[in-house]
Amino acid sequence: MTEANDKTPVGGGSVAAPDERVKPEAIKAIPVRHYGRWVSSVVVLFLLAAIVLAFSRGQIEWSVVGEYINDGTVIRGAWATLQLTLYAMLIGVVLGMVLAVMRLSQNPVLRNVAWGYIWFFRGTPVLVQLFLWFNLSLVFTYVDLGPIYKNEMTDVMTPFMAALLGLGLNEAAYMAEIGRAGIQSVDRGQTEAAHALGMSPAKTTRRIVLPQAMRVIIPPTGNEFINMLKTSSLAYVIGFSELFLVSREVGSVNLAVMELLIVVTIWYLILTTIFSIGQYYLERHFARGSDRALPPTPLQKIRANVLSFRRQAGPGGVGA
Amino acid sequence: MTSLSKQPMVKAEAVHKSFGLIEVLKGIDLEVQQGEVFCLVGPSGSGKSTFLRCINHLEKINAGRLYVDGQLVGYRQKGDKLYELKEREVADQRKDIGMVFQRFNLFPHMTALQNVMEAPMQVKGESKANARERAAKLLERVGLGDRKGNYPAQLSGGQQQRVAIARALAMDPKLMLFDEPTSALDPELVGEVLDVMRDLAESGMTMVVVTHEMGFAREVGDSLVFMDGGVVVESGHPRDVLSNPQHDRTKAFLANVL
Ligand SMILES: Nc1ncnc2c1ncn2[C@@H]1O[C@H](COP(=O)(O)OP(=O)(O)O)[C@@H](O)[C@H]1O
Ligand SMILES: [Mg+2]
């Protein structure tokens, strides 16, 4: 240190040319020890170990869990859950965006109809809505669309249809609000610039406003997707054979209630994890242009985390 | 650039504009000749931006008449009745009028090249290859040939504004409107944008420029109008108005900006 200092000109004398200047010695300080971090880690790990131990000793036949995790009936239930979720979200997203545009429209009729829709569907429990759809045959015996289509309501309103409509229409109300927030987040200047170039209002919405709104819309939509995966289990009350219902049935028939509940839990986690990963890449795609650099992918993040952990743990830490 | 047969590019007759109860333009009369650089100066809030936005019908005027290249802006006159134009017809009028904004308003989700290609493809139905080639040329012209793939967030303010000028030029406009194009820029970036505008003026483009850059107005401008409180206070050749203002309000304003 002193040696380096001696060679660095200090005030008074002439300023040394850059190449003559000696780079000061790199700092080698003893890092702050985070004792709290270590203590809290130990406590949390201990609690986790206790939980794992408890479950391994509980009266759970883990082999049964393993047996039913890829049971045909269970997988068909998972598939039904996935389909119901995708279709309900499709209805929710498309109808939601239409409602969002309606709510921001200049036309007072469209605006108020959209408002009323959102008011109704957000204001009632989705469980009640499911029963309402399922029991529609109590008040309408036929679905009669004149010469195009006519059928008995009980034939049309299968458990799947009722679940799809109940979940999808309810979701549209939430997606409408998400869409509205997204559209309103886009700067007015963008619309003006597009109009000034001669773009029609419809093109402006489609090419300029919606792609930018997406950046705001996608993250909460991902959450809605994951919520829908879980909420779709409510469809069991109207007898739709999704993941939860089939697992209840398989579990009670085989006297393995807890085992099947664990199977269900694992399946929901698998599905939600897949969706989370998809959401991440979608967000990355729509973030283009918003930052100077794109956010790292999970792999890049893991690598960076490992590196920074090594660095933190470096001197005096656990062997890396 | 002067020819007796040519009608003015912009003609305003007693243009009035109110926002609610506040009258912002109180009867503007002026003419912008073809090929001329027409500078609009005046204190903040005097209605310069509003007037500019009336020219491409981003704002609707409440009274008076506004013509671009002999066509009534935003309306059709039949007998003594005015009919509002349909959205598509308004869009049609706008595609011949380029506009450059104070805050650039580039499309942030598109690269510089895509920003310039967008309107020719979407509005004129140009092919992608064609649009790309012309956009590349325009970016070269504004000195950004090496920035085609950059998103706006990756460009400096001066570069963004030059892309915005290229974007407007891509529609082959007959008239360019500039609303304080250098006001949001760091001082050292103002020059590069003014250079592009000077080039454009030399190529014979008709330009209406709202600006506080009196040097530019004096050097490049062919006419200058001083506005205050929603009226034209004084107009003439930039050198005359700037060196020898007649009106007290003009003198006070110029004393502040020069
Ligand atoms: N959309 C609007 N609604 C209400 N008032 C407005 C609107 N746009 C502009 N104004 C008002 O009109 C006046 C003139 O504004 P502007 O044309 O932007 O002035 P300048 O560009 O000369 O600074 C200002 O007082 C401003 O507040
Ligand atoms: Mg202004």
XYZ file of C-alpha atoms and ligand atoms in Angstrom:
606
model
C 0.000 0.000 0.000
C 2.577 2.507 1.020
C 4.710 1.595 -1.900
C 1.858 2.241 -4.275
C 1.036 5.525 -2.587
C 4.583 6.762 -2.858
C 4.546 6.409 -6.568
C 1.218 8.165 -7.019
C 1.693 11.890 -7.362
C -0.090 13.714 -4.542
C -1.015 17.317 -5.314
C 1.733 19.900 -5.929
C 3.929 18.105 -8.440
C 3.188 17.743 -12.085
C 0.450 15.332 -13.068
C 1.915 12.087 -14.302
C 1.084 10.883 -17.777
C -1.528 8.105 -17.708
C 0.940 5.358 -18.562
C 3.265 6.347 -15.731
C 0.502 6.240 -13.149
C 0.560 3.116 -11.010
C -2.727 1.337 -10.467
C -3.449 1.247 -6.710
C -3.374 -2.130 -5.042
C -6.682 -4.039 -5.210
C -8.656 -3.913 -1.958
C -8.375 -7.069 0.127
C -10.720 -6.424 3.032
C -12.126 -9.057 5.374
C -15.805 -9.387 4.331
C -18.551 -8.747 6.861
C -19.624 -12.023 8.452
C -23.367 -12.573 8.161
C -23.896 -14.702 11.269
C -27.655 -14.056 11.145
C -27.838 -15.622 7.700
C -26.208 -18.803 8.886
C -28.406 -19.096 11.967
C -31.634 -18.535 10.072
C -30.587 -21.018 7.386
C -29.961 -23.693 9.987
C -33.333 -23.080 11.656
C -35.250 -23.237 8.387
C -33.425 -26.366 7.208
C -34.141 -28.031 10.541
C -37.870 -27.286 10.261
C -37.947 -28.612 6.689
C -36.200 -31.792 7.768
C -38.748 -32.222 10.560
C -41.637 -31.962 8.109
C -40.081 -34.431 5.695
C -39.405 -36.821 8.560
C -42.998 -36.537 9.802
C -44.410 -37.369 6.399
C -42.060 -40.256 5.866
C -43.177 -41.727 9.191
C -46.875 -40.958 8.716
C -49.202 -43.690 7.514
C -48.672 -42.933 3.886
C -47.962 -45.696 1.447
C -45.419 -43.913 -0.740
C -45.335 -46.827 -3.093
C -49.051 -46.250 -3.725
C -48.312 -42.630 -4.540
C -45.733 -43.796 -7.052
C -48.172 -46.314 -8.453
C -50.981 -43.850 -9.090
C -48.946 -40.878 -10.247
C -49.021 -42.295 -13.784
C -52.277 -44.180 -13.476
C -54.339 -43.927 -16.654
C -57.413 -42.495 -14.935
C -55.375 -39.882 -13.113
C -53.579 -38.837 -16.291
C -56.900 -38.554 -18.111
C -58.074 -36.331 -15.256
C -54.969 -34.169 -15.570
C -55.558 -33.953 -19.298
C -59.174 -32.896 -18.699
C -58.001 -30.238 -16.263
C -55.503 -28.959 -18.796
C -58.101 -28.826 -21.567
C -60.687 -27.122 -19.407
C -58.082 -24.559 -18.328
C -56.896 -23.823 -21.862
C -60.375 -23.472 -23.342
C -61.709 -21.439 -20.422
C -58.701 -19.130 -20.633
C -59.158 -18.826 -24.377
C -62.717 -17.633 -23.821
C -61.510 -15.414 -20.986
C -58.688 -13.785 -22.932
C -60.567 -13.205 -26.186
C -63.797 -12.019 -24.600
C -61.800 -10.071 -22.013
C -59.900 -8.120 -24.662
C -63.134 -7.371 -26.506
C -64.650 -6.125 -23.240
C -61.539 -4.043 -22.513
C -61.766 -2.319 -25.892
C -65.511 -1.849 -25.349
C -64.931 -0.245 -21.962
C -62.564 2.277 -23.526
C -64.806 2.900 -26.523
C -66.388 6.243 -27.376
C -69.719 4.477 -27.723
C -71.646 4.815 -24.422
C -73.755 1.698 -25.073
C -70.703 -0.527 -25.552
C -68.983 1.105 -22.591
C -71.889 0.509 -20.245
C -72.618 -3.020 -21.407
C -68.979 -3.908 -20.721
C -69.215 -2.260 -17.336
C -72.367 -4.227 -16.497
C -70.796 -7.498 -17.581
C -67.765 -6.957 -15.393
C -69.955 -5.841 -12.520
C -72.028 -9.028 -12.698
C -69.323 -11.623 -13.202
C -66.840 -10.148 -10.765
C -69.546 -9.661 -8.196
C -70.723 -13.270 -7.929
C -68.832 -16.365 -6.756
C -67.647 -18.584 -9.579
C -69.013 -21.577 -7.668
C -72.514 -20.113 -7.884
C -71.997 -19.363 -11.581
C -71.032 -22.988 -12.206
C -74.269 -24.191 -10.615
C -76.253 -21.585 -12.531
C -74.956 -22.814 -15.882
C -75.297 -26.457 -14.972
C -78.902 -26.032 -13.908
C -79.970 -23.921 -16.847
C -82.197 -26.759 -18.017
C -84.477 -26.047 -15.069
C -85.604 -22.827 -16.755
C -84.862 -23.477 -20.432
C -85.832 -26.887 -21.717
C -84.490 -26.266 -25.206
C -81.655 -24.414 -26.815
C -83.440 -22.990 -29.814
C -81.508 -20.905 -32.311
C -84.339 -20.911 -34.829
C -83.592 -22.891 -37.979
C -79.855 -23.200 -37.266
C -79.850 -25.316 -34.155
C -82.208 -26.872 -31.687
C -81.459 -29.320 -28.921
C -82.443 -30.191 -25.395
C -80.658 -28.121 -22.819
C -79.657 -31.166 -20.783
C -77.832 -32.508 -23.830
C -76.046 -29.242 -24.473
C -75.174 -28.293 -20.938
C -72.882 -31.195 -20.142
C -70.656 -30.835 -17.087
C -67.836 -29.812 -19.430
C -69.910 -27.125 -21.138
C -71.163 -25.769 -17.842
C -67.642 -25.699 -16.418
C -66.266 -24.096 -19.572
C -68.886 -21.355 -19.643
C -68.808 -20.769 -15.902
C -65.045 -20.479 -15.711
C -64.518 -18.769 -19.087
C -67.156 -16.070 -18.764
C -66.087 -15.343 -15.211
C -62.471 -15.094 -16.320
C -63.376 -12.657 -19.096
C -64.436 -10.129 -16.480
C -60.999 -10.247 -14.860
C -59.146 -10.275 -18.170
C -61.147 -7.212 -19.238
C -59.757 -5.252 -16.321
C -56.238 -6.502 -17.000
C -56.592 -5.581 -20.661
C -57.918 -2.150 -19.844
C -54.981 -1.426 -17.549
C -52.623 -2.581 -20.301
C -54.185 -0.441 -22.997
C -54.266 2.596 -20.745
C -50.603 2.122 -19.911
C -49.639 2.936 -23.510
C -48.654 6.560 -24.025
C -51.156 8.754 -25.921
C -48.282 9.914 -28.101
C -48.105 6.436 -29.632
C -51.654 6.643 -30.943
C -51.034 10.159 -32.222
C -47.860 9.158 -34.011
C -49.677 6.264 -35.694
C -52.623 8.473 -36.663
C -50.275 11.130 -37.997
C -48.759 8.484 -40.282
C -52.206 7.771 -41.682
C -52.895 4.530 -39.830
C -56.557 3.752 -39.203
C -57.801 3.447 -35.611
C -58.158 -0.333 -35.965
C -54.612 -0.742 -37.318
C -53.302 1.575 -34.644
C -54.863 -0.593 -31.957
C -53.644 -3.832 -33.475
C -50.140 -2.857 -34.566
C -49.137 -0.169 -32.088
C -51.232 -0.176 -28.914
C -51.901 -3.863 -28.207
C -48.305 -5.087 -28.676
C -47.174 -2.491 -26.162
C -50.078 -3.219 -23.838
C -48.991 -6.877 -23.899
C -46.006 -6.091 -21.749
C -48.384 -5.002 -19.004
C -51.018 -7.642 -19.778
C -48.871 -10.812 -19.894
C -47.622 -11.075 -16.289
C -51.080 -10.894 -14.645
C -52.461 -13.128 -17.403
C -49.889 -15.746 -16.464
C -51.144 -15.535 -12.916
C -54.705 -15.913 -14.178
C -53.670 -19.025 -16.084
C -52.168 -20.589 -13.010
C -55.172 -19.590 -10.941
C -57.437 -21.143 -13.549
C -55.537 -24.442 -13.372
C -56.366 -24.552 -9.688
C -59.842 -23.024 -9.844
C -60.855 -25.570 -12.472
C -60.935 -28.103 -9.622
C -64.205 -26.462 -8.581
C -65.777 -28.103 -11.615
C -65.884 -31.310 -9.575
C -69.046 -30.013 -7.869
C -70.964 -30.306 -11.136
C -69.498 -33.696 -11.886
C -66.887 -32.846 -14.464
C -64.185 -35.547 -14.361
C -61.127 -33.387 -13.955
C -57.991 -34.153 -11.985
C -59.422 -33.534 -8.538
C -62.663 -35.454 -9.026
C -61.025 -38.553 -10.518
C -58.445 -38.594 -7.751
C -61.147 -38.421 -5.104
C -62.866 -41.353 -6.755
C -59.732 -43.424 -7.231
C -58.655 -42.628 -3.692
C -61.875 -43.667 -2.016
C -62.291 -46.802 -4.093
C -58.774 -47.954 -3.259
C -58.790 -46.707 0.328
C -55.841 -44.464 -0.417
C -57.327 -41.011 0.171
C -54.187 -39.265 1.370
C -51.986 -40.951 -1.216
C -54.215 -39.766 -4.039
C -54.342 -36.268 -2.585
C -50.569 -36.260 -2.739
C -50.732 -37.501 -6.319
C -53.095 -34.639 -7.161
C -50.827 -32.140 -5.461
C -47.859 -33.345 -7.452
C -49.831 -33.138 -10.705
C -51.011 -29.593 -10.027
C -47.434 -28.600 -9.236
C -46.220 -30.142 -12.490
C -48.865 -28.262 -14.488
C -48.340 -24.916 -12.768
C -44.573 -25.221 -13.128
C -44.844 -25.820 -16.855
C -47.082 -22.775 -17.183
C -44.709 -20.608 -15.152
C -41.850 -21.472 -17.458
C -43.963 -20.690 -20.514
C -45.011 -17.393 -18.968
C -41.403 -16.448 -18.384
C -40.446 -16.837 -22.021
C -43.579 -15.027 -23.176
C -42.730 -12.065 -20.970
C -39.234 -12.053 -22.359
C -40.613 -11.956 -25.872
C -42.865 -8.959 -25.239
C -40.200 -7.107 -23.263
C -38.217 -6.495 -26.431
C -37.407 -2.869 -26.923
C -38.349 -1.922 -23.381
C -34.867 -2.292 -21.965
C -31.389 -1.917 -23.231
C -30.804 -5.633 -22.666
C -33.165 -8.567 -22.366
C -33.556 -10.169 -18.920
C -31.540 -13.353 -18.452
C -33.090 -16.752 -19.099
C -33.446 -19.060 -16.056
C -30.334 -20.972 -17.078
C -28.325 -17.779 -17.258
C -29.816 -16.783 -13.915
C -28.880 -20.073 -12.254
C -25.355 -19.715 -13.543
C -25.150 -16.148 -12.251
C -26.574 -17.187 -8.880
C -24.078 -19.994 -8.478
C -21.264 -17.629 -9.347
C -22.409 -14.953 -6.924
C -22.903 -17.552 -4.187
C -19.371 -18.741 -4.711
C -18.148 -15.201 -4.556
C -20.081 -14.467 -1.346
C -19.063 -17.709 0.229
C -15.526 -17.179 -1.061
C -13.149 -16.352 1.763
C -13.931 -18.289 4.912
C -17.166 -19.693 3.547
C -18.090 -23.264 2.820
C -15.934 -24.864 0.197
C -17.353 -23.977 -3.170
C -39.896 27.454 -55.806
C -42.322 30.251 -56.553
C -44.797 29.777 -59.295
C -47.916 31.783 -59.902
C -50.088 28.764 -60.591
C -49.272 27.088 -57.283
C -51.769 27.334 -54.489
C -50.503 27.625 -50.930
C -49.644 24.331 -49.228
C -51.431 25.411 -46.041
C -54.090 28.050 -45.862
C -55.737 29.015 -42.583
C -58.756 31.317 -42.532
C -59.925 32.575 -39.148
C -59.127 29.259 -37.454
C -60.659 29.003 -33.982
C -60.086 26.215 -31.489
C -61.401 25.854 -27.944
C -60.839 23.218 -25.296
C -64.028 23.367 -23.293
C -64.506 27.004 -22.363
C -60.923 28.009 -23.041
C -60.345 29.477 -26.474
C -56.811 28.539 -27.502
C -56.791 29.736 -31.128
C -58.656 32.998 -31.635
C -58.713 33.353 -35.380
C -55.512 32.387 -37.146
C -54.993 33.553 -40.729
C -51.880 32.482 -42.558
C -50.524 30.883 -45.700
C -47.638 28.495 -46.105
C -46.310 28.467 -49.668
C -45.119 25.305 -51.385
C -41.470 24.522 -50.764
C -41.070 27.022 -47.998
C -39.789 26.629 -44.461
C -42.366 28.279 -42.281
C -41.340 28.936 -38.681
C -43.844 29.320 -35.886
C -42.524 30.927 -32.715
C -44.094 32.235 -29.553
C -44.220 31.776 -25.811
C -45.291 28.510 -24.240
C -49.068 28.092 -24.207
C -49.643 30.455 -27.116
C -51.288 27.703 -29.171
C -48.458 26.722 -31.554
C -48.777 22.974 -30.991
C -52.541 23.175 -31.146
C -52.415 24.932 -34.507
C -49.927 22.412 -35.854
C -52.162 19.546 -34.710
C -55.139 21.156 -36.444
C -53.262 20.982 -39.747
C -53.346 17.163 -39.709
C -56.655 17.015 -37.882
C -55.324 15.580 -34.643
C -57.471 18.414 -33.254
C -60.807 19.502 -34.713
C -61.191 23.213 -35.304
C -64.358 24.931 -34.056
C -64.614 27.693 -36.615
C -62.877 28.978 -39.718
C -61.399 26.979 -42.575
C -58.133 25.110 -42.903
C -56.857 23.862 -46.264
C -53.886 21.692 -47.098
C -52.941 21.714 -50.766
C -56.337 23.138 -51.596
C -58.240 20.407 -49.707
C -60.349 21.194 -46.686
C -58.886 19.398 -43.660
C -61.244 16.932 -41.975
C -64.400 18.044 -43.779
C -66.084 18.047 -47.140
C -68.004 21.070 -48.285
C -71.166 20.636 -50.331
C -72.973 23.845 -51.028
C -72.835 25.721 -47.759
C -72.939 22.545 -45.645
C -69.903 20.875 -44.069
C -69.731 17.111 -43.733
C -67.288 15.429 -41.389
C -64.951 13.052 -43.160
C -64.953 9.375 -42.227
C -62.043 8.058 -40.190
C -60.627 6.398 -43.275
C -60.777 9.635 -45.267
C -59.083 11.551 -42.471
C -56.361 8.882 -42.373
C -56.027 9.291 -46.134
C -55.393 13.019 -45.753
C -52.885 12.453 -42.999
C -50.679 10.079 -44.928
C -49.433 12.997 -47.057
C -48.549 15.067 -43.989
C -45.548 14.026 -41.941
C -45.307 14.988 -38.288
C -42.342 15.057 -35.937
C -43.058 15.321 -32.243
C -41.202 16.969 -29.411
C -40.950 13.639 -27.597
C -40.156 11.562 -30.730
C -42.982 9.047 -30.136
C -41.112 6.242 -31.841
C -42.729 2.818 -31.522
C -40.659 1.268 -28.720
C -41.441 -2.343 -29.635
C -39.954 -1.963 -33.103
C -36.386 -1.459 -34.275
C -35.378 1.745 -36.052
C -35.815 -0.015 -39.394
C -39.227 -1.434 -38.450
C -40.354 2.001 -37.259
C -39.626 3.405 -40.696
C -41.123 0.432 -42.562
C -44.357 0.280 -40.587
C -46.477 2.974 -42.243
C -45.515 2.269 -45.875
C -46.435 -1.384 -45.341
C -49.549 -0.916 -43.233
C -50.954 2.199 -44.883
C -49.731 2.041 -48.471
C -49.513 -1.732 -48.699
C -45.924 -1.617 -49.876
C -44.155 -4.970 -50.042
C -41.814 -5.833 -47.210
C -38.751 -5.962 -49.444
C -39.575 -2.594 -50.951
C -40.292 -0.974 -47.602
C -37.112 -2.387 -46.126
C -34.978 -1.072 -48.946
C -36.477 2.413 -48.785
C -36.304 2.483 -44.984
C -32.628 1.552 -45.104
C -31.976 4.386 -47.556
C -33.850 6.877 -45.395
C -31.905 5.832 -42.318
C -28.686 6.308 -44.293
C -29.940 9.728 -45.282
C -30.379 10.813 -41.662
C -26.974 9.325 -40.830
C -28.185 6.204 -39.030
C -27.268 3.509 -41.527
C -25.517 1.560 -38.790
C -28.420 1.738 -36.323
C -31.125 -0.100 -38.251
C -31.432 -2.966 -35.783
C -31.491 -0.860 -32.625
C -34.618 -0.354 -30.572
C -35.482 3.256 -29.647
C -34.408 2.673 -26.039
C -30.938 1.896 -27.350
C -30.631 5.237 -29.167
C -29.807 8.729 -27.951
C -32.467 11.420 -28.136
C -30.902 12.956 -31.223
C -30.768 9.585 -32.955
C -34.377 8.842 -32.005
C -35.534 12.134 -33.445
C -33.663 11.456 -36.680
C -35.378 8.045 -36.916
C -38.678 9.849 -36.335
C -37.915 12.167 -39.251
C -37.051 9.178 -41.447
C -40.285 7.490 -40.361
C -42.308 10.514 -41.464
C -40.400 10.814 -44.758
C -41.109 7.167 -45.573
C -44.663 8.161 -46.482
C -43.404 10.616 -49.113
C -45.247 13.517 -47.522
C -45.843 16.776 -49.333
C -45.739 18.652 -46.054
C -43.772 18.116 -42.847
C -44.846 19.429 -39.454
C -42.245 19.789 -36.703
C -43.368 20.463 -33.138
C -40.331 21.688 -31.221
C -38.222 18.807 -32.565
C -35.154 19.750 -30.535
C -36.714 20.897 -27.255
C -36.368 17.528 -25.523
C -32.731 17.113 -26.526
C -29.504 17.696 -24.658
C -27.839 20.799 -26.108
C -25.033 18.859 -27.783
C -27.561 16.734 -29.697
C -29.568 19.635 -31.131
C -27.154 20.214 -33.999
C -27.465 16.763 -35.582
C -31.251 17.071 -35.805
C -31.137 20.616 -37.186
C -28.630 19.423 -39.799
C -31.086 16.803 -41.036
C -33.848 19.426 -41.144
C -31.619 21.821 -43.055
C -30.922 19.093 -45.626
C -34.612 18.451 -45.935
C -35.321 22.137 -46.468
C -32.684 22.282 -49.195
C -34.353 19.354 -50.950
C -37.420 21.569 -51.333
C -39.712 20.042 -48.704
C -42.479 22.283 -47.413
C -42.000 22.500 -43.655
C -43.924 24.087 -40.805
C -41.564 24.266 -37.850
C -42.459 25.234 -34.300
C -39.139 26.069 -32.715
C -37.207 28.075 -30.187
C -34.039 27.778 -32.281
C -33.886 31.331 -33.615
C -30.574 30.625 -35.329
C -32.218 27.918 -37.402
C -35.238 30.135 -38.170
C -33.033 32.974 -39.324
C -30.797 30.766 -41.444
C -33.210 28.276 -42.958
C -36.641 29.884 -42.600
C -38.459 31.601 -45.451
C -41.289 32.992 -43.324
C -41.826 33.422 -39.653
C -44.938 33.982 -37.612
C -44.926 35.122 -34.020
C -47.942 33.887 -32.076
C -49.116 34.926 -28.646
C -52.374 34.214 -26.823
C -53.881 32.348 -29.747
C -53.408 35.089 -32.358
C -50.753 35.930 -34.921
C -49.008 39.006 -33.593
C -46.480 39.559 -36.297
C -45.194 37.859 -39.425
C -42.666 38.348 -42.174
C -39.274 37.184 -43.285
C -37.399 35.658 -40.334
C -34.491 38.095 -40.634
C -36.834 41.083 -40.539
C -38.991 39.886 -37.684
C -36.071 38.676 -35.605
C -33.810 41.703 -36.147
C -36.450 44.344 -36.264
C -39.575 43.298 -34.368
C -42.416 45.778 -34.609
C -44.585 44.673 -31.764
C -43.812 45.011 -28.046
C -44.826 41.433 -27.308
C -42.471 40.169 -30.011
C -39.659 42.313 -28.615
C -40.241 41.018 -25.091
C -40.319 37.399 -26.282
C -37.203 37.708 -28.412
C -35.343 39.432 -25.595
C -36.040 36.327 -23.534
C -35.014 33.647 -26.021
C -32.087 35.276 -27.807
N -56.090 18.661 -24.992
C -56.147 19.844 -24.342
N -57.119 20.064 -23.437
C -57.208 21.229 -22.790
N -56.360 22.255 -22.952
C -55.368 22.112 -23.845
C -55.196 20.893 -24.569
N -54.128 21.035 -25.369
C -53.643 22.269 -25.155
N -54.375 22.927 -24.243
C -54.163 24.299 -23.777
O -54.075 25.111 -24.907
C -53.113 26.114 -24.701
C -52.152 26.121 -25.854
O -51.399 24.938 -25.827
P -50.295 24.597 -26.898
O -50.917 24.651 -28.245
O -49.687 23.304 -26.498
O -49.255 25.767 -26.722
P -47.749 25.868 -27.219
O -47.470 24.692 -28.082
O -47.679 27.166 -27.918
O -46.911 25.880 -25.993
C -52.462 25.854 -23.374
O -53.016 26.727 -22.424
C -52.840 24.445 -23.069
O -52.976 24.255 -21.696
Mg -46.091 23.120 -27.828
